[in-house]
Structures are given as structure tokens and as C-alpha cells.
Amino acid sequence: MSINYNLIIAIFCCVTIGKAQDILTQEQAVKLALENNYGIKIANNAVRVAENNTSILNSGFLPTLTGNAGATYNLDNTEAEFSNGTSTVLNGAESDRYNASVSLNYTLFDGLGRRYNYKSLKEQYQLSDLQARETIENTITQLFSIYYNVAQLTENLDALSETLNVSKDRLVRAQYQFDYGQNTKLGVLNAEVDINNDSINIISAAQQLKNAKRDLNVVLGNTLGTDFSVSTEVDFTLKFQKDSLFNKAKTRNVALLQTEKNIAISQLDIKSSKSGYLPTVGLNGTYGWNKNNNNAASFVAVSTNTGLSGGVNLTWNLFDGGGTITRVKNAKVNLESQQLEKENILIGIERDFENAWENFYNKLNIYNIQQQNIMTSENNFERTKEQFKIGQVNSIEFRQAQLNLLNAELSRNQAKYDAKLAELQLLQLSGELLNVQF
């Protein structure tokens, strides 16, 4: 059975180059995501729109000022008969008129509708801010899910590479033993088979690592090339007691805060709808200029008028066919729905928190157990290795000890990052995800 040594050398070169790459830390990844992730950018734009809507220019409290101007030209054939019995005929008589005016309209009172609508816009701005925060939290969670996947695959690739090194040493030893008649060809063939299997595992892991890096780059707004690595260091930062963290979840959870904003908006919608029961009082004023150039049949050849007019108007929709009554009823029903939604979210938070808390500590315990398992597997492998050198164990037993160590390392890597992601999920649920150092 032949071995493609050029392929193995290429694999080792890739692994060695990967270790020399610049390391993208967790802090740098978060910074890049906040600056370049497209989902976050879109969410921030939505906040900007909501902020613009809270401006006084969108409140309805300012007056409206309208300018008007016009001109009219007439070309008439006129037959005129005067009181003294004379008459005249004018063909192609020209006349023209010009006008210009400026009108001011201002609503003094609209049943307090503007006031409640303006307050509602402010609440909607704060709601948009919470929605942007939710997008950021979800993006950060997605970021670390992929980031730690890259880190896990990196460590897996290192473990597989070390396994391949051991298999290569074993092949060299088996070849020497065969050359000097101390072993059969079967030992050499077994070592070659294991090297090929280890090489295939490395190729698969390297491809998975490349794919994961591409996924990470998408979350970062495609700001990195393919030549980067990530930190494999993990710190567990959770320092809250369970009761303290649960209280934070009931007050800072972003989904709960959004529901509270929706309740406030619904309450304002009821008041705004009730404004339809009250009258509207407005002011209006106009300053105008008019000039008429009449034809010869008119008694006045040219007239020019300028003037200022103003007034107060009151409009009271005594009955609008029941539209206002329906809007008020629907607003009350919507408020009730939002309050029920809040109660439902609180129940869900309590359940999700208990699940997340137990999930985190279980995975953390599993990680600690896997750490101990690594030590046991290393001791077992080292002893098996020494016994293999002096011929007390065969190649199958040696390979099994080698695989036991590899599987322990892969399981430890999986447990480490599972525990960290469980911690992040718990922090997100309690509203503390953006308040910790990564």
C-alpha cells in the first residue's frame, strides 16, 4: 500500500502556516462585527429613522405655511352695450390677472391627539433601540457560535496532526523492525493504513476549518481574508449568583423590555383614539395680492388689491359613523393582548433560565471531567507506547491507546466550547451579554 508523502507534507505546511497567522481575538471579532455586520447596520438605520420621527418637525405641533401664485390671460371677442344706448364691438380684446398669497394654518387644539402621538413616537424610538439591541445580541451569539467552531476545529486539527506524527514514527519503527527481521510485513502495512486514515481525517478537518472561517468572515461583514486564525483560549466570566442573575433576567431581558414598550404604546394609542371625541380648533391667516388688467369693455382698466385676512375655525365631528368608538375598543383589546404577552414571556423566561442555568453547569462539569480524562488517556498512551517499544503490546493495542487519546482530546475540545456557548446563552437570557468582557 503506497503513501502519498507529498500530500502529507502539504498538509503539515498548511498546519504550520496556520499557526503563524495573526490571531483574531474575541474582542477584535466583536468590534469588527459591531462595525461591519450588515444586519447590525440595518438595525442601526431603523433606529435612526425612529429617532428622526421623534423630531419636533414630525410632531404636528408646528404651523403650516403655504404660498400660492397664479396668472390668467384672456383673449376675447366682446360686444358691449352701454346704458346711454351706445354699443361697441371689441375683437381680440386682451385681459390678464395675477395673484399671489401666503397662507398660515395652525391647529390650536386637536383633542390632545398630537400630544399622545408624539409620546408614542418617542416610545417607538426606544422600542427600535431595543430591537437593535436584540439584533446585536443575536449577532454576537451567532458570531461566537461560529468563532468557537473555528477554534474547536483548529484544536482538532492540531490533535489530528499530532496523531499523524505518532503514526509516522510508528511506521519508521515498523520498517526498521521488518528490515532487521524483528517483525513481519503486516506491522508495516498496518502502520501505513493508519497513516492514510490519519491523513484523510486531517484533510476533512482542514476543509471544515476553511468553511467555518468563511462563515465567520460573513458575520464580520467580509472584512478579513482567508488567512487568519482565532484564539483557542476560553475564560468563563459568569460571576453572578443564580438568584441575582434570575432577577436580572426578569428586568433586563430584551424581549420583556420590548413587550413593556409595546404596552406603553398601546396605552397611548387608546388616549390618541379618544381624541376623536373632542373638537379641533385652528387658526388661519392669509396675506394676498391681486392685479387685474381688464379689456376696454370694462369700467375699470386696472385694479390692484392687497390684503390680510385671518380667522378661527372649530370642527367637531359629533358622529363619524362609529369609527372612533371602534378604534378605541380595538386599542383596548390590543393593550390587553400586550399585557397577556408580557405574562407569557415572564413564564417563558423562568423556564428558559432554569434550563440555561442547568445546561451551563452540566456542560462545565462535563468539560472538567474531560480535562481529567485527558490526563488519564495521556498516561495510558505513554505507558502503552513504552510497552510497544519493547514488544510487550502489539500494534492493535498501541493504535487503540492512540485513538483513545485522540478521542479524549476531541471530546475535551467539544465540551470546552459547548460550555462557553451555554454561558453566553445564559448571559443573553439575563440581559447581561453586552455588559461582560469577551
GROMACS .gro file of C-alpha atoms in nm:
model
  438
    1MET     CA    1   0.000   0.000   0.000
    2SER     CA    2   0.153   0.329  -0.110
    3ILE     CA    3   0.150   0.655   0.082
    4ASN     CA    4   0.130   0.998  -0.077
    5TYR     CA    5   0.408   1.166   0.121
    6ASN     CA    6   0.380   1.487  -0.082
    7LEU     CA    7   0.019   1.520   0.032
    8ILE     CA    8   0.119   1.466   0.393
    9ILE     CA    9   0.396   1.728   0.364
   10ALA     CA   10   0.147   1.975   0.211
   11ILE     CA   11  -0.091   1.914   0.499
   12PHE     CA   12   0.181   1.982   0.753
   13CYS     CA   13   0.278   2.302   0.571
   14CYS     CA   14  -0.082   2.422   0.588
   15VAL     CA   15  -0.098   2.348   0.959
   16THR     CA   16   0.236   2.521   1.023
   17ILE     CA   17   0.136   2.829   0.823
   18GLY     CA   18  -0.194   2.842   1.008
   19LYS     CA   19  -0.011   2.863   1.339
   20ALA     CA   20   0.191   3.162   1.210
   21GLN     CA   21  -0.116   3.364   1.114
   22ASP     CA   22  -0.231   3.670   1.303
   23ILE     CA   23  -0.474   3.572   1.577
   24LEU     CA   24  -0.821   3.728   1.573
   25THR     CA   25  -0.914   3.771   1.939
   26GLN     CA   26  -1.267   3.765   2.077
   27GLU     CA   27  -1.256   4.138   2.143
   28GLN     CA   28  -1.142   4.214   1.789
   29ALA     CA   29  -1.412   3.988   1.645
   30VAL     CA   30  -1.685   4.166   1.844
   31LYS     CA   31  -1.550   4.507   1.737
   32LEU     CA   32  -1.547   4.406   1.369
   33ALA     CA   33  -1.897   4.263   1.391
   34LEU     CA   34  -2.038   4.577   1.554
   35GLU     CA   35  -1.878   4.793   1.285
   36ASN     CA   36  -1.931   4.584   0.973
   37ASN     CA   37  -2.211   4.329   1.018
   38TYR     CA   38  -2.487   4.413   0.772
   39GLY     CA   39  -2.769   4.303   1.000
   40ILE     CA   40  -2.644   4.540   1.270
   41LYS     CA   41  -2.606   4.823   1.019
   42ILE     CA   42  -2.965   4.776   0.901
   43ALA     CA   43  -3.091   4.768   1.261
   44ASN     CA   44  -2.900   5.089   1.340
   45ASN     CA   45  -3.056   5.257   1.036
   46ALA     CA   46  -3.400   5.162   1.166
   47VAL     CA   47  -3.309   5.333   1.495
   48ARG     CA   48  -3.203   5.645   1.304
   49VAL     CA   49  -3.539   5.654   1.124
   50ALA     CA   50  -3.724   5.617   1.455
   51GLU     CA   51  -3.512   5.896   1.603
   52ASN     CA   52  -3.595   6.122   1.309
   53ASN     CA   53  -3.963   6.053   1.367
   54THR     CA   54  -3.936   6.192   1.722
   55SER     CA   55  -3.827   6.532   1.591
   56ILE     CA   56  -4.050   6.835   1.651
   57LEU     CA   57  -4.072   6.857   1.273
   58ASN     CA   58  -4.276   6.536   1.274
   59SER     CA   59  -4.489   6.617   1.578
   60GLY     CA   60  -4.773   6.817   1.420
   61PHE     CA   61  -4.717   7.098   1.672
   62LEU     CA   62  -4.573   7.339   1.414
   63PRO     CA   63  -4.786   7.554   1.180
   64THR     CA   64  -4.803   7.510   0.804
   65LEU     CA   65  -4.717   7.794   0.569
   66THR     CA   66  -4.833   7.774   0.209
   67GLY     CA   67  -4.751   8.003  -0.081
   68ASN     CA   68  -4.977   8.033  -0.388
   69ALA     CA   69  -4.937   8.228  -0.712
   70GLY     CA   70  -5.116   8.234  -1.043
   71ALA     CA   71  -5.168   8.419  -1.370
   72THR     CA   72  -5.456   8.419  -1.620
   73TYR     CA   73  -5.458   8.553  -1.975
   74ASN     CA   74  -5.780   8.608  -2.178
   75LEU     CA   75  -5.829   8.694  -2.545
   76ASP     CA   76  -6.198   8.771  -2.604
   77ASN     CA   77  -6.434   8.899  -2.869
   78THR     CA   78  -6.667   9.130  -2.679
   79GLU     CA   79  -6.987   9.311  -2.777
   80ALA     CA   80  -7.082   9.568  -2.514
   81GLU     CA   81  -7.398   9.786  -2.493
   82PHE     CA   82  -7.387  10.085  -2.256
   83SER     CA   83  -7.672  10.249  -2.061
   84ASN     CA   84  -7.677  10.554  -2.287
   85GLY     CA   85  -7.772  10.338  -2.582
   86THR     CA   86  -7.436  10.324  -2.747
   87SER     CA   87  -7.266   9.996  -2.819
   88THR     CA   88  -6.922   9.878  -2.918
   89VAL     CA   89  -6.766   9.564  -3.052
   90LEU     CA   90  -6.416   9.455  -2.947
   91ASN     CA   91  -6.243   9.174  -3.131
   92GLY     CA   92  -5.928   9.024  -2.982
   93ALA     CA   93  -5.966   9.214  -2.651
   94GLU     CA   94  -5.687   9.120  -2.414
   95SER     CA   95  -5.708   9.097  -2.034
   96ASP     CA   96  -5.488   8.934  -1.771
   97ARG     CA   97  -5.495   8.867  -1.398
   98TYR     CA   98  -5.221   8.797  -1.147
   99ASN     CA   99  -5.242   8.679  -0.787
  100ALA     CA  100  -5.011   8.576  -0.506
  101SER     CA  101  -5.077   8.486  -0.143
  102VAL     CA  102  -4.923   8.333   0.166
  103SER     CA  103  -5.144   8.127   0.399
  104LEU     CA  104  -5.072   8.024   0.755
  105ASN     CA  105  -5.262   7.744   0.929
  106TYR     CA  106  -5.213   7.632   1.286
  107THR     CA  107  -5.405   7.382   1.495
  108LEU     CA  108  -5.452   7.513   1.847
  109PHE     CA  109  -5.626   7.204   1.983
  110ASP     CA  110  -5.698   6.864   1.831
  111GLY     CA  111  -5.831   6.673   2.130
  112LEU     CA  112  -5.472   6.606   2.256
  113GLY     CA  113  -5.414   6.366   1.965
  114ARG     CA  114  -5.083   6.528   1.869
  115ARG     CA  115  -4.955   6.507   2.224
  116TYR     CA  116  -5.018   6.135   2.257
  117ASN     CA  117  -4.892   6.062   1.907
  118TYR     CA  118  -4.571   6.245   1.985
  119LYS     CA  119  -4.524   6.045   2.307
  120SER     CA  120  -4.596   5.728   2.111
  121LEU     CA  121  -4.321   5.817   1.862
  122LYS     CA  122  -4.075   5.852   2.148
  123GLU     CA  123  -4.176   5.512   2.282
  124GLN     CA  124  -4.139   5.364   1.934
  125TYR     CA  125  -3.789   5.510   1.913
  126GLN     CA  126  -3.697   5.336   2.238
  127LEU     CA  127  -3.859   5.018   2.106
  128SER     CA  128  -3.645   5.042   1.791
  129ASP     CA  129  -3.341   5.082   2.012
  130LEU     CA  130  -3.435   4.762   2.195
  131GLN     CA  131  -3.490   4.584   1.865
  132ALA     CA  132  -3.143   4.693   1.754
  133ARG     CA  133  -3.004   4.562   2.083
  134GLU     CA  134  -3.176   4.228   2.019
  135THR     CA  135  -3.020   4.216   1.673
  136ILE     CA  136  -2.678   4.290   1.822
  137GLU     CA  137  -2.719   4.022   2.089
  138ASN     CA  138  -2.829   3.763   1.834
  139THR     CA  139  -2.539   3.860   1.607
  140ILE     CA  140  -2.288   3.833   1.892
  141THR     CA  141  -2.429   3.489   1.981
  142GLN     CA  142  -2.406   3.382   1.618
  143LEU     CA  143  -2.056   3.528   1.597
  144PHE     CA  144  -1.927   3.326   1.891
  145SER     CA  145  -2.104   3.012   1.779
  146ILE     CA  146  -1.901   3.027   1.457
  147TYR     CA  147  -1.588   3.171   1.624
  148TYR     CA  148  -1.569   2.884   1.873
  149ASN     CA  149  -1.642   2.638   1.595
  150VAL     CA  150  -1.330   2.769   1.420
  151ALA     CA  151  -1.136   2.743   1.746
  152GLN     CA  152  -1.257   2.387   1.805
  153LEU     CA  153  -1.169   2.280   1.452
  154THR     CA  154  -0.825   2.442   1.494
  155GLU     CA  155  -0.758   2.240   1.808
  156ASN     CA  156  -0.898   1.929   1.646
  157LEU     CA  157  -0.661   1.977   1.355
  158ASP     CA  158  -0.368   2.009   1.597
  159ALA     CA  159  -0.470   1.686   1.772
  160LEU     CA  160  -0.505   1.505   1.440
  161SER     CA  161  -0.166   1.635   1.330
  162GLU     CA  162  -0.005   1.503   1.646
  163THR     CA  163  -0.173   1.168   1.587
  164LEU     CA  164  -0.029   1.163   1.236
  165ASN     CA  165   0.319   1.236   1.374
  166VAL     CA  166   0.292   0.942   1.610
  167SER     CA  167   0.174   0.719   1.325
  168LYS     CA  168   0.470   0.825   1.112
  169ASP     CA  169   0.715   0.740   1.393
  170ARG     CA  170   0.545   0.405   1.428
  171LEU     CA  171   0.585   0.341   1.054
  172VAL     CA  172   0.957   0.418   1.071
  173ARG     CA  173   0.996   0.182   1.368
  174ALA     CA  174   0.793  -0.092   1.195
  175GLN     CA  175   1.002  -0.056   0.878
  176TYR     CA  176   1.330  -0.089   1.075
  177GLN     CA  177   1.197  -0.393   1.259
  178PHE     CA  178   1.097  -0.554   0.928
  179ASP     CA  179   1.431  -0.473   0.768
  180TYR     CA  180   1.618  -0.644   1.053
  181GLY     CA  181   1.381  -0.938   1.067
  182GLN     CA  182   1.225  -0.844   1.400
  183ASN     CA  183   0.872  -0.800   1.261
  184THR     CA  184   0.657  -0.914   0.972
  185LYS     CA  185   0.540  -0.705   0.679
  186LEU     CA  186   0.197  -0.693   0.843
  187GLY     CA  187   0.322  -0.440   1.101
  188VAL     CA  188   0.440  -0.211   0.823
  189LEU     CA  189   0.115  -0.240   0.633
  190ASN     CA  190  -0.090  -0.168   0.946
  191ALA     CA  191   0.114   0.146   1.011
  192GLU     CA  192   0.065   0.260   0.650
  193VAL     CA  193  -0.311   0.208   0.676
  194ASP     CA  194  -0.326   0.414   0.995
  195ILE     CA  195  -0.121   0.694   0.835
  196ASN     CA  196  -0.359   0.706   0.541
  197ASN     CA  197  -0.660   0.718   0.773
  198ASP     CA  198  -0.498   0.994   0.980
  199SER     CA  199  -0.420   1.189   0.662
  200ILE     CA  200  -0.780   1.161   0.543
  201ASN     CA  201  -0.902   1.288   0.881
  202ILE     CA  202  -0.668   1.588   0.856
  203ILE     CA  203  -0.787   1.672   0.505
  204SER     CA  204  -1.150   1.663   0.618
  205ALA     CA  205  -1.078   1.872   0.927
  206ALA     CA  206  -0.881   2.128   0.723
  207GLN     CA  207  -1.172   2.166   0.480
  208GLN     CA  208  -1.419   2.208   0.767
  209LEU     CA  209  -1.191   2.473   0.916
  210LYS     CA  210  -1.177   2.667   0.589
  211ASN     CA  211  -1.557   2.657   0.558
  212ALA     CA  212  -1.600   2.775   0.918
  213LYS     CA  213  -1.361   3.067   0.857
  214ARG     CA  214  -1.568   3.171   0.556
  215ASP     CA  215  -1.882   3.161   0.773
  216LEU     CA  216  -1.710   3.375   1.035
  217ASN     CA  217  -1.599   3.626   0.775
  218VAL     CA  218  -1.960   3.667   0.658
  219VAL     CA  219  -2.070   3.760   1.011
  220LEU     CA  220  -1.782   4.010   1.025
  221GLY     CA  221  -1.900   4.180   0.707
  222ASN     CA  222  -1.638   4.014   0.486
  223THR     CA  223  -1.361   4.229   0.638
  224LEU     CA  224  -1.098   3.956   0.662
  225GLY     CA  225  -0.915   3.743   0.413
  226THR     CA  226  -0.892   3.366   0.441
  227ASP     CA  227  -0.552   3.380   0.609
  228PHE     CA  228  -0.639   3.426   0.977
  229SER     CA  229  -0.669   3.221   1.292
  230VAL     CA  230  -0.861   3.259   1.617
  231SER     CA  231  -0.776   3.235   1.983
  232THR     CA  232  -0.841   2.899   2.148
  233GLU     CA  233  -0.826   3.047   2.498
  234VAL     CA  234  -1.158   3.040   2.683
  235ASP     CA  235  -1.239   3.221   3.008
  236PHE     CA  236  -1.563   3.157   3.191
  237THR     CA  237  -1.670   3.503   3.304
  238LEU     CA  238  -2.001   3.423   3.478
  239LYS     CA  239  -1.971   3.555   3.832
  240PHE     CA  240  -2.337   3.608   3.926
  241GLN     CA  241  -2.531   3.409   4.181
  242LYS     CA  242  -2.833   3.225   4.045
  243ASP     CA  243  -3.095   3.440   4.222
  244SER     CA  244  -2.921   3.763   4.124
  245LEU     CA  245  -2.896   3.656   3.761
  246PHE     CA  246  -3.259   3.546   3.755
  247ASN     CA  247  -3.371   3.886   3.885
  248LYS     CA  248  -3.173   4.048   3.605
  249ALA     CA  249  -3.347   3.821   3.356
  250LYS     CA  250  -3.687   3.944   3.481
  251THR     CA  251  -3.589   4.310   3.443
  252ARG     CA  252  -3.330   4.329   3.163
  253ASN     CA  253  -3.435   4.058   2.918
  254VAL     CA  254  -3.466   4.232   2.582
  255ALA     CA  255  -3.784   4.051   2.477
  256LEU     CA  256  -3.952   4.151   2.804
  257LEU     CA  257  -3.842   4.513   2.768
  258GLN     CA  258  -3.984   4.525   2.416
  259THR     CA  259  -4.319   4.398   2.542
  260GLU     CA  260  -4.324   4.667   2.811
  261LYS     CA  261  -4.265   4.930   2.542
  262ASN     CA  262  -4.550   4.783   2.337
  263ILE     CA  263  -4.776   4.812   2.643
  264ALA     CA  264  -4.684   5.178   2.682
  265ILE     CA  265  -4.751   5.239   2.311
  266SER     CA  266  -5.088   5.065   2.336
  267GLN     CA  267  -5.187   5.282   2.632
  268LEU     CA  268  -5.102   5.593   2.431
  269ASP     CA  269  -5.297   5.456   2.133
  270ILE     CA  270  -5.609   5.443   2.349
  271LYS     CA  271  -5.568   5.806   2.453
  272SER     CA  272  -5.491   5.912   2.098
  273SER     CA  273  -5.803   5.734   1.970
  274LYS     CA  274  -6.017   5.906   2.232
  275SER     CA  275  -5.909   6.244   2.098
  276GLY     CA  276  -6.159   6.184   1.817
  277TYR     CA  277  -6.436   6.257   2.067
  278LEU     CA  278  -6.315   6.618   2.113
  279PRO     CA  279  -6.330   6.920   1.878
  280THR     CA  280  -6.048   7.069   1.676
  281VAL     CA  281  -5.970   7.441   1.699
  282GLY     CA  282  -5.746   7.608   1.441
  283LEU     CA  283  -5.618   7.944   1.328
  284ASN     CA  284  -5.574   8.055   0.968
  285GLY     CA  285  -5.441   8.370   0.809
  286THR     CA  286  -5.372   8.484   0.454
  287TYR     CA  287  -5.187   8.776   0.300
  288GLY     CA  288  -5.273   8.818  -0.069
  289TRP     CA  289  -5.202   9.036  -0.372
  290ASN     CA  290  -5.423   9.052  -0.685
  291LYS     CA  291  -5.388   9.256  -1.005
  292ASN     CA  292  -5.637   9.266  -1.294
  293ASN     CA  293  -5.564   9.422  -1.634
  294ASN     CA  294  -5.912   9.444  -1.791
  295ASN     CA  295  -6.005   9.493  -2.155
  296ALA     CA  296  -6.159   9.810  -2.294
  297ALA     CA  297  -6.513   9.689  -2.226
  298SER     CA  298  -6.463   9.713  -1.852
  299PHE     CA  299  -6.525  10.023  -1.650
  300VAL     CA  300  -6.202   9.968  -1.457
  301ALA     CA  301  -5.893   9.928  -1.670
  302VAL     CA  302  -5.654   9.816  -1.396
  303SER     CA  303  -5.723   9.710  -1.037
  304THR     CA  304  -5.477   9.602  -0.769
  305ASN     CA  305  -5.572   9.458  -0.431
  306THR     CA  306  -5.360   9.366  -0.130
  307GLY     CA  307  -5.498   9.247   0.198
  308LEU     CA  308  -5.465   9.043   0.514
  309SER     CA  309  -5.731   8.805   0.639
  310GLY     CA  310  -5.749   8.575   0.937
  311GLY     CA  311  -5.990   8.359   1.123
  312VAL     CA  312  -6.058   8.093   1.382
  313ASN     CA  313  -6.232   7.769   1.298
  314LEU     CA  314  -6.380   7.497   1.514
  315THR     CA  315  -6.456   7.150   1.388
  316TRP     CA  316  -6.638   6.895   1.598
  317ASN     CA  317  -6.714   6.559   1.449
  318LEU     CA  318  -7.024   6.483   1.652
  319PHE     CA  319  -7.064   6.138   1.497
  320ASP     CA  320  -6.829   5.974   1.250
  321GLY     CA  321  -7.028   5.661   1.189
  322GLY     CA  322  -6.873   5.479   1.486
  323GLY     CA  323  -6.513   5.486   1.360
  324THR     CA  324  -6.374   5.647   1.676
  325ILE     CA  325  -6.563   5.408   1.902
  326THR     CA  326  -6.424   5.110   1.709
  327ARG     CA  327  -6.067   5.242   1.721
  328VAL     CA  328  -6.088   5.289   2.098
  329LYS     CA  329  -6.225   4.938   2.151
  330ASN     CA  330  -5.957   4.782   1.931
  331ALA     CA  331  -5.684   4.977   2.111
  332LYS     CA  332  -5.806   4.843   2.445
  333VAL     CA  333  -5.808   4.488   2.311
  334ASN     CA  334  -5.455   4.536   2.179
  335LEU     CA  335  -5.342   4.660   2.522
  336GLU     CA  336  -5.491   4.350   2.683
  337SER     CA  337  -5.305   4.130   2.432
  338GLN     CA  338  -4.976   4.303   2.508
  339GLN     CA  339  -5.027   4.251   2.880
  340LEU     CA  340  -5.101   3.882   2.822
  341GLU     CA  341  -4.788   3.861   2.607
  342LYS     CA  342  -4.583   4.002   2.894
  343GLU     CA  343  -4.715   3.738   3.133
  344ASN     CA  344  -4.639   3.468   2.878
  345ILE     CA  345  -4.283   3.597   2.830
  346LEU     CA  346  -4.224   3.601   3.206
  347ILE     CA  347  -4.328   3.236   3.229
  348GLY     CA  348  -4.104   3.151   2.935
  349ILE     CA  349  -3.810   3.340   3.087
  350GLU     CA  350  -3.838   3.144   3.411
  351ARG     CA  351  -3.839   2.813   3.224
  352ASP     CA  352  -3.562   2.913   2.983
  353PHE     CA  353  -3.346   3.046   3.267
  354GLU     CA  354  -3.368   2.723   3.465
  355ASN     CA  355  -3.285   2.523   3.153
  356ALA     CA  356  -2.995   2.750   3.061
  357TRP     CA  357  -2.855   2.751   3.415
  358GLU     CA  358  -2.855   2.374   3.443
  359ASN     CA  359  -2.726   2.338   3.088
  360PHE     CA  360  -2.429   2.566   3.161
  361TYR     CA  361  -2.323   2.397   3.482
  362ASN     CA  362  -2.372   2.049   3.340
  363LYS     CA  363  -2.157   2.132   3.038
  364LEU     CA  364  -1.899   2.297   3.263
  365ASN     CA  365  -1.883   1.982   3.476
  366ILE     CA  366  -1.851   1.769   3.163
  367TYR     CA  367  -1.562   1.987   3.048
  368ASN     CA  368  -1.386   1.945   3.383
  369ILE     CA  369  -1.435   1.568   3.365
  370GLN     CA  370  -1.297   1.566   3.011
  371GLN     CA  371  -0.991   1.753   3.136
  372GLN     CA  372  -0.930   1.475   3.384
  373ASN     CA  373  -0.994   1.219   3.112
  374ILE     CA  374  -0.717   1.377   2.903
  375MET     CA  375  -0.465   1.315   3.182
  376THR     CA  376  -0.576   0.954   3.215
  377SER     CA  377  -0.561   0.896   2.839
  378GLU     CA  378  -0.216   1.056   2.815
  379ASN     CA  379  -0.080   0.835   3.094
  380ASN     CA  380  -0.233   0.530   2.931
  381PHE     CA  381  -0.085   0.621   2.592
  382GLU     CA  382   0.263   0.689   2.730
  383ARG     CA  383   0.271   0.355   2.911
  384THR     CA  384   0.138   0.173   2.606
  385LYS     CA  385   0.397   0.349   2.393
  386GLU     CA  386   0.682   0.232   2.618
  387GLN     CA  387   0.549  -0.122   2.623
  388PHE     CA  388   0.510  -0.115   2.243
  389LYS     CA  389   0.877  -0.019   2.205
  390ILE     CA  390   0.989  -0.328   2.400
  391GLY     CA  391   0.735  -0.554   2.230
  392GLN     CA  392   0.500  -0.614   2.524
  393VAL     CA  393   0.192  -0.484   2.333
  394ASN     CA  394   0.106  -0.527   1.969
  395SER     CA  395   0.026  -0.262   1.707
  396ILE     CA  396  -0.350  -0.303   1.753
  397GLU     CA  397  -0.329  -0.227   2.125
  398PHE     CA  398  -0.099   0.065   2.056
  399ARG     CA  399  -0.337   0.205   1.795
  400GLN     CA  400  -0.628   0.171   2.035
  401ALA     CA  401  -0.443   0.370   2.302
  402GLN     CA  402  -0.357   0.629   2.038
  403LEU     CA  403  -0.721   0.660   1.930
  404ASN     CA  404  -0.836   0.676   2.293
  405LEU     CA  405  -0.613   0.980   2.347
  406LEU     CA  406  -0.729   1.142   2.023
  407ASN     CA  407  -1.097   1.089   2.107
  408ALA     CA  408  -1.039   1.229   2.456
  409GLU     CA  409  -0.882   1.543   2.307
  410LEU     CA  410  -1.164   1.586   2.057
  411SER     CA  411  -1.427   1.535   2.328
  412ARG     CA  412  -1.249   1.784   2.555
  413ASN     CA  413  -1.249   2.043   2.277
  414GLN     CA  414  -1.619   1.988   2.214
  415ALA     CA  415  -1.701   2.015   2.585
  416LYS     CA  416  -1.498   2.334   2.631
  417TYR     CA  417  -1.676   2.530   2.362
  418ASP     CA  418  -2.018   2.383   2.443
  419ALA     CA  419  -1.977   2.512   2.798
  420LYS     CA  420  -1.873   2.858   2.677
  421LEU     CA  421  -2.169   2.885   2.438
  422ALA     CA  422  -2.403   2.774   2.718
  423GLU     CA  423  -2.262   3.054   2.933
  424LEU     CA  424  -2.324   3.310   2.658
  425GLN     CA  425  -2.681   3.185   2.616
  426LEU     CA  426  -2.740   3.232   2.989
  427LEU     CA  427  -2.593   3.584   2.977
  428GLN     CA  428  -2.811   3.675   2.678
  429LEU     CA  429  -3.123   3.548   2.851
  430SER     CA  430  -3.047   3.761   3.157
  431GLY     CA  431  -2.973   4.074   2.951
  432GLU     CA  432  -2.606   4.081   3.053
  433LEU     CA  433  -2.445   3.966   2.728
  434LEU     CA  434  -2.335   4.315   2.624
  435ASN     CA  435  -2.210   4.401   2.974
  436VAL     CA  436  -1.929   4.145   3.000
  437GLN     CA  437  -1.574   4.140   2.870
  438PHE     CA  438  -1.518   3.889   2.592
   0.00000   0.00000   0.00000
